[in-house]
Short mmCIF file of C-alpha atoms in Angstrom, two decimals:
data_model
loop_
_atom_site.label_atom_id
_atom_site.label_comp_id
_atom_site.label_asym_id
_atom_site.label_seq_id
_atom_site.Cartn_x
_atom_site.Cartn_y
_atom_site.Cartn_z
CA MET A 201 27.66 25.27 32.10
CA THR A 202 28.24 21.52 32.10
CA VAL A 203 30.91 20.10 29.86
CA THR A 204 30.56 16.47 28.85
CA LEU A 205 33.86 14.83 28.04
CA THR A 206 33.75 12.36 25.20
CA ARG A 207 36.61 10.25 23.99
CA ARG A 208 36.86 8.48 20.71
CA PRO A 209 37.01 4.70 21.03
CA GLY A 210 40.56 3.41 20.90
CA LEU A 211 41.34 -0.29 20.54
CA ALA A 212 37.63 -1.04 20.40
CA LYS A 213 37.71 0.09 16.76
CA LEU A 214 39.60 -3.05 15.87
CA ARG A 215 37.22 -5.45 17.60
CA SER A 216 34.39 -5.22 15.11
CA ALA A 217 35.25 -7.90 12.60
CA SER A 218 31.86 -8.82 11.20
CA ALA A 219 32.22 -6.79 7.99
CA ARG A 220 35.61 -8.02 6.83
CA SER A 221 36.13 -8.29 3.11
CA PRO A 222 36.90 -11.74 1.65
CA LEU A 223 40.42 -10.62 0.75
CA HIS A 224 41.04 -9.43 4.30
CA ALA A 225 39.69 -12.70 5.72
CA LEU A 226 41.94 -14.70 3.38
CA CYS A 227 45.04 -12.68 4.26
CA LEU A 228 44.21 -12.85 7.96
CA GLY A 229 44.00 -16.62 7.63
CA ILE A 230 47.39 -16.72 5.88
CA VAL A 231 48.96 -14.64 8.64
CA ALA A 232 47.40 -16.85 11.32
CA LEU A 233 48.64 -20.05 9.64
CA VAL A 234 52.18 -18.70 9.31
CA VAL A 235 52.26 -17.61 12.94
CA LEU A 236 50.86 -20.95 14.17
CA ALA A 237 53.36 -22.84 12.00
CA ALA A 238 56.21 -20.83 13.52
CA LEU A 239 54.96 -21.45 17.07
CA PHE A 240 54.49 -25.21 16.66
CA ALA A 241 57.32 -25.82 14.18
CA PRO A 242 59.38 -28.14 16.45
CA TRP A 243 56.41 -30.49 16.75
CA LEU A 244 55.31 -30.22 13.11
CA ALA A 245 58.70 -30.63 11.41
CA PRO A 246 59.24 -34.29 10.42
CA TYR A 247 63.08 -34.01 10.40
CA ASP A 248 65.90 -32.04 11.91
CA PRO A 249 66.17 -29.03 9.55
CA ASN A 250 69.97 -29.28 9.51
CA GLU A 251 70.19 -33.05 9.10
CA VAL A 252 72.35 -33.70 6.04
CA ASP A 253 71.68 -36.83 4.00
CA LEU A 254 73.57 -36.79 0.71
CA GLY A 255 71.71 -39.92 -0.36
CA ASP A 256 68.50 -37.84 -0.52
CA ALA A 257 70.13 -34.81 -2.20
CA LEU A 258 67.67 -33.14 -4.58
CA ALA A 259 65.04 -35.76 -3.76
CA GLY A 260 61.66 -35.02 -5.25
CA THR A 261 58.33 -34.95 -3.46
CA GLY A 262 57.32 -38.27 -1.95
CA ALA A 263 56.44 -40.13 1.21
CA ASP A 264 59.85 -39.52 2.78
CA HIS A 265 60.05 -35.84 1.86
CA LEU A 266 56.64 -34.30 1.21
CA LEU A 267 58.18 -31.18 -0.37
CA GLY A 268 61.46 -32.69 -1.51
CA ALA A 269 64.98 -32.06 -0.27
CA ASP A 270 67.72 -29.54 -1.08
CA THR A 271 71.22 -30.13 -2.46
CA ALA A 272 72.43 -31.36 0.94
CA GLY A 273 69.51 -33.74 1.43
CA ARG A 274 67.86 -31.56 4.08
CA ASP A 275 64.09 -31.83 4.25
CA THR A 276 62.46 -28.77 2.66
CA LEU A 277 59.27 -28.92 4.72
CA SER A 278 61.20 -29.04 7.99
CA ARG A 279 63.37 -26.10 6.97
CA LEU A 280 60.31 -24.09 5.94
CA LEU A 281 58.59 -24.70 9.28
CA ILE A 282 61.64 -24.01 11.45
CA GLY A 283 62.67 -21.14 9.17
CA ALA A 284 59.36 -19.42 9.86
CA ARG A 285 60.60 -18.69 13.37
CA ALA A 286 63.70 -16.78 12.30
CA SER A 287 61.82 -15.15 9.43
CA LEU A 288 59.14 -13.77 11.79
CA LEU A 289 61.30 -13.10 14.84
CA GLY A 290 63.49 -10.56 13.05
CA PRO A 291 60.62 -8.38 11.75
CA LEU A 292 58.96 -8.62 15.17
CA GLY A 293 62.08 -7.14 16.76
CA VAL A 294 62.22 -4.38 14.13
CA VAL A 295 58.57 -3.43 14.60
CA ALA A 296 58.66 -3.64 18.40
CA PHE A 297 61.72 -1.40 18.75
CA SER A 298 60.73 1.13 16.08
CA THR A 299 57.14 1.37 17.35
CA VAL A 300 57.95 1.81 21.04
CA VAL A 301 60.75 4.32 20.48
CA GLY A 302 58.97 6.04 17.59
CA VAL A 303 55.78 6.56 19.61
CA ALA A 304 57.78 7.98 22.53
CA VAL A 305 59.75 10.34 20.28
CA GLY A 306 56.70 11.50 18.32
CA MET A 307 54.61 12.04 21.43
CA ALA A 308 57.37 14.03 23.16
CA ALA A 309 57.91 16.20 20.09
CA ALA A 310 54.21 16.94 19.65
CA TRP A 311 53.45 17.60 23.31
CA ARG A 312 56.47 19.69 24.25
CA GLY A 313 56.91 21.50 20.93
CA GLY A 314 59.45 24.30 20.66
CA TRP A 315 63.13 23.44 20.46
CA LEU A 316 62.57 19.79 21.43
CA ASP A 317 60.18 19.34 18.52
CA SER A 318 62.68 20.95 16.16
CA VAL A 319 65.60 18.80 17.35
CA LEU A 320 63.66 15.53 17.22
CA SER A 321 62.09 16.35 13.85
CA ARG A 322 65.44 17.26 12.30
CA SER A 323 67.02 14.11 13.75
CA THR A 324 64.38 11.85 12.23
CA GLU A 325 64.70 13.62 8.90
CA LEU A 326 68.44 12.95 9.02
CA VAL A 327 67.76 9.22 9.36
CA PHE A 328 65.67 9.39 6.17
CA ALA A 329 68.88 10.21 4.28
CA PHE A 330 70.21 6.69 4.97
CA PRO A 331 68.41 3.84 3.18
CA GLY A 332 67.53 1.08 5.60
CA LEU A 333 69.22 -1.73 3.67
CA LEU A 334 72.38 0.31 3.18
CA LEU A 335 72.52 1.06 6.90
CA ALA A 336 72.00 -2.62 7.67
CA ILE A 337 74.81 -3.67 5.31
CA LEU A 338 77.10 -1.09 6.92
CA ILE A 339 76.40 -2.37 10.45
CA ILE A 340 76.74 -6.02 9.39
CA SER A 341 80.12 -5.27 7.81
CA VAL A 342 81.26 -3.93 11.19
CA TYR A 343 79.69 -6.46 13.59
CA GLY A 344 79.53 -9.53 11.35
CA GLU A 345 76.73 -11.96 10.52
CA GLY A 346 73.77 -12.52 12.80
CA LEU A 347 70.20 -11.40 13.29
CA LEU A 348 70.86 -8.64 15.85
CA ALA A 349 72.78 -6.22 13.62
CA PRO A 350 70.23 -6.04 10.75
CA VAL A 351 67.32 -5.87 13.21
CA ILE A 352 68.85 -2.85 14.96
CA ALA A 353 69.70 -1.18 11.67
CA LEU A 354 66.23 -1.63 10.18
CA ALA A 355 64.57 -0.60 13.44
CA VAL A 356 66.47 2.69 13.30
CA ALA A 357 65.48 3.09 9.65
CA TYR A 358 61.78 2.46 10.37
CA LEU A 359 61.69 4.66 13.48
CA PRO A 360 61.16 8.01 11.63
CA TYR A 361 58.00 6.72 9.93
CA VAL A 362 56.43 5.83 13.27
CA SER A 363 57.57 9.00 15.03
CA ARG A 364 56.25 11.32 12.30
CA LEU A 365 52.91 9.50 12.24
CA THR A 366 52.66 9.67 16.03
CA ARG A 367 53.56 13.36 16.07
CA SER A 368 50.80 14.24 13.60
CA LEU A 369 48.24 12.16 15.52
CA VAL A 370 49.14 13.67 18.88
CA LEU A 371 49.03 17.21 17.47
CA ALA A 372 45.48 16.53 16.31
CA GLU A 373 44.48 14.99 19.65
CA ARG A 374 45.82 17.95 21.63
CA GLU A 375 43.18 20.18 20.01
CA ARG A 376 40.32 18.09 21.35
CA PRO A 377 38.24 19.33 24.32
CA TYR A 378 38.94 16.36 26.58
CA VAL A 379 42.69 17.14 26.65
CA SER A 380 42.06 20.73 27.77
CA ALA A 381 39.62 19.51 30.38
CA TYR A 382 42.13 17.07 31.85
CA GLN A 383 44.74 19.83 31.95
CA VAL A 384 42.36 22.11 33.82
CA GLN A 385 41.70 19.32 36.31
CA GLY A 386 45.44 19.18 37.04
CA HIS A 387 46.35 15.90 35.35
CA ALA A 388 50.07 15.54 34.62
CA PRO A 389 51.09 15.67 30.92
CA LEU A 390 52.55 12.16 31.08
CA SER A 391 49.30 10.82 32.53
CA ILE A 392 47.23 12.50 29.80
CA CYS A 393 49.50 11.16 27.06
CA VAL A 394 49.72 7.58 28.34
CA ARG A 395 46.23 7.06 29.75
CA HIS A 396 44.11 9.08 27.31
CA ILE A 397 45.89 10.10 24.09
CA LEU A 398 47.80 6.86 23.51
CA PRO A 399 44.68 4.60 23.54
CA ASN A 400 43.04 6.92 20.98
CA ILE A 401 45.94 6.82 18.52
CA ALA A 402 46.77 3.15 19.15
CA PRO A 403 44.63 1.73 16.29
CA VAL A 404 46.40 3.82 13.65
CA VAL A 405 49.83 3.07 15.13
CA LEU A 406 49.07 -0.66 15.27
CA ALA A 407 47.87 -0.62 11.67
CA GLN A 408 51.13 1.06 10.62
CA ALA A 409 53.12 -1.45 12.67
CA THR A 410 51.39 -4.32 10.85
CA ILE A 411 52.34 -2.83 7.49
CA ASN A 412 55.90 -2.23 8.69
CA PHE A 413 56.12 -5.90 9.72
CA GLY A 414 55.63 -7.01 6.12
CA TYR A 415 58.24 -4.61 4.78
CA ALA A 416 60.72 -5.59 7.51
CA LEU A 417 60.22 -9.27 6.68
CA MET A 418 60.98 -8.55 3.03
CA ASP A 419 64.09 -6.49 3.87
CA LEU A 420 65.49 -9.11 6.24
CA ALA A 421 64.82 -11.89 3.72
CA GLY A 422 66.71 -9.86 1.12
CA LEU A 423 69.68 -9.51 3.48
CA SER A 424 69.64 -13.25 4.17
CA PHE A 425 69.54 -13.94 0.45
CA LEU A 426 72.67 -11.80 0.05
CA GLY A 427 74.36 -13.83 2.80
CA LEU A 428 74.31 -10.90 5.25
CA GLY A 429 71.59 -12.04 7.61
CA VAL A 430 71.42 -15.20 9.69
CA PRO A 431 74.39 -17.64 9.75
CA PRO A 432 74.46 -20.26 6.97
CA LEU A 433 73.24 -23.17 9.15
CA THR A 434 70.24 -21.26 10.50
CA PRO A 435 67.00 -22.12 8.64
CA ASP A 436 65.58 -18.91 7.19
CA TRP A 437 63.37 -18.31 4.18
CA GLY A 438 65.71 -15.78 2.59
CA ARG A 439 68.70 -18.04 3.14
CA MET A 440 66.76 -20.97 1.66
CA VAL A 441 66.18 -19.02 -1.56
CA PHE A 442 69.93 -18.39 -1.75
CA ASP A 443 70.80 -22.04 -1.08
CA GLY A 444 68.20 -23.24 -3.58
CA GLN A 445 69.78 -21.54 -6.60
CA THR A 446 71.92 -24.59 -7.33
CA ALA A 447 68.88 -26.85 -7.13
CA ILE A 448 67.10 -24.74 -9.75
CA GLN A 449 69.97 -25.30 -12.15
CA HIS A 450 69.51 -29.06 -11.74
CA GLY A 451 65.77 -28.89 -12.35
CA TYR A 452 64.59 -29.03 -8.71
CA PRO A 453 63.10 -25.59 -8.00
CA LEU A 454 60.94 -26.37 -4.95
CA SER A 455 63.63 -25.70 -2.35
CA ALA A 456 63.93 -22.13 -3.66
CA VAL A 457 60.44 -21.43 -5.01
CA LEU A 458 58.54 -22.46 -1.87
CA PRO A 459 60.33 -20.10 0.58
CA CYS A 460 60.06 -17.33 -1.99
CA ALA A 461 56.31 -17.94 -2.27
CA LEU A 462 55.96 -17.92 1.52
CA ILE A 463 57.78 -14.60 1.74
CA VAL A 464 55.46 -13.06 -0.86
CA LEU A 465 52.28 -14.46 0.72
CA THR A 466 53.27 -13.40 4.23
CA VAL A 467 54.27 -9.88 3.18
CA VAL A 468 51.07 -9.43 1.18
CA GLY A 469 49.03 -10.87 4.06
CA PHE A 470 50.44 -8.46 6.64
CA ASN A 471 50.11 -5.49 4.27
CA VAL A 472 46.47 -6.23 3.42
CA VAL A 473 45.57 -6.75 7.09
CA GLY A 474 47.31 -3.51 8.07
CA GLU A 475 45.72 -1.53 5.26
CA HIS A 476 42.30 -2.93 6.14
CA TRP A 477 42.65 -1.89 9.77
CA ALA A 478 43.86 1.55 8.74
CA ASP A 479 40.87 1.98 6.40
CA ARG A 480 38.42 0.94 9.13
CA VAL A 481 39.94 3.39 11.57
CA ALA A 482 39.84 6.17 8.98
CA ARG A 483 36.15 5.54 8.24
CA ARG A 484 35.27 5.59 11.95
CA THR A 485 37.29 8.70 12.77
CA PRO A 486 35.14 11.88 12.77
#
């Protein structure tokens, strides 16, 4: 009897983009613009984002300052562009760490099973008992301000979501004929997991990572708004909202409203793109 091994397409599921919905195309464009603005911010920013000019304090929109200036006379457009880097770099670190470690933990738990599965599952459930923001505030109170402490704390908080998703996906993949066939042929478990199972579950994991990116951006912006994220002189969207409160009281809301609007648009953009990818994968999965 001849057995034909078939594998479900992995990353190829995400390459078909011809049937995107208008909302998905719009959100994908927003995400692309934000990323490009962050990459080319030093060349696009008309001023030094930390250049203080009290003569232009609370300046309105005009030829000198297209989006106005804050209470210290710093150009709002420049701070938005440069702030995109810090605002995106933090969530990228959270997603990268939580995804890599979460996939490894979930795959090990699902493949080995037994006591290892029980220990890893109980450990991830224990992390669920600590809210991510509370854990971040606790670590920041110990190690002080900076981007590293909240990134590590939120990465640990997001890790259980990725590991539980990966575990369920790998458990389903292990029941498929191609895995048994590779085992019979003498392939090592690590080789089967990395070379065959991982590409099949990658689309779902990447979709979840995209959604997590938006939530991480929102959490880190909230910490910066509370004064617990980046240092005061570092341009960051959350910090800009905090600094712009005084400007609102004087009738100049742009320095606070614009970074807030960018946070909302970016979070919604990443969430819609991630949900769209997840829906496409779900429709194509037999």
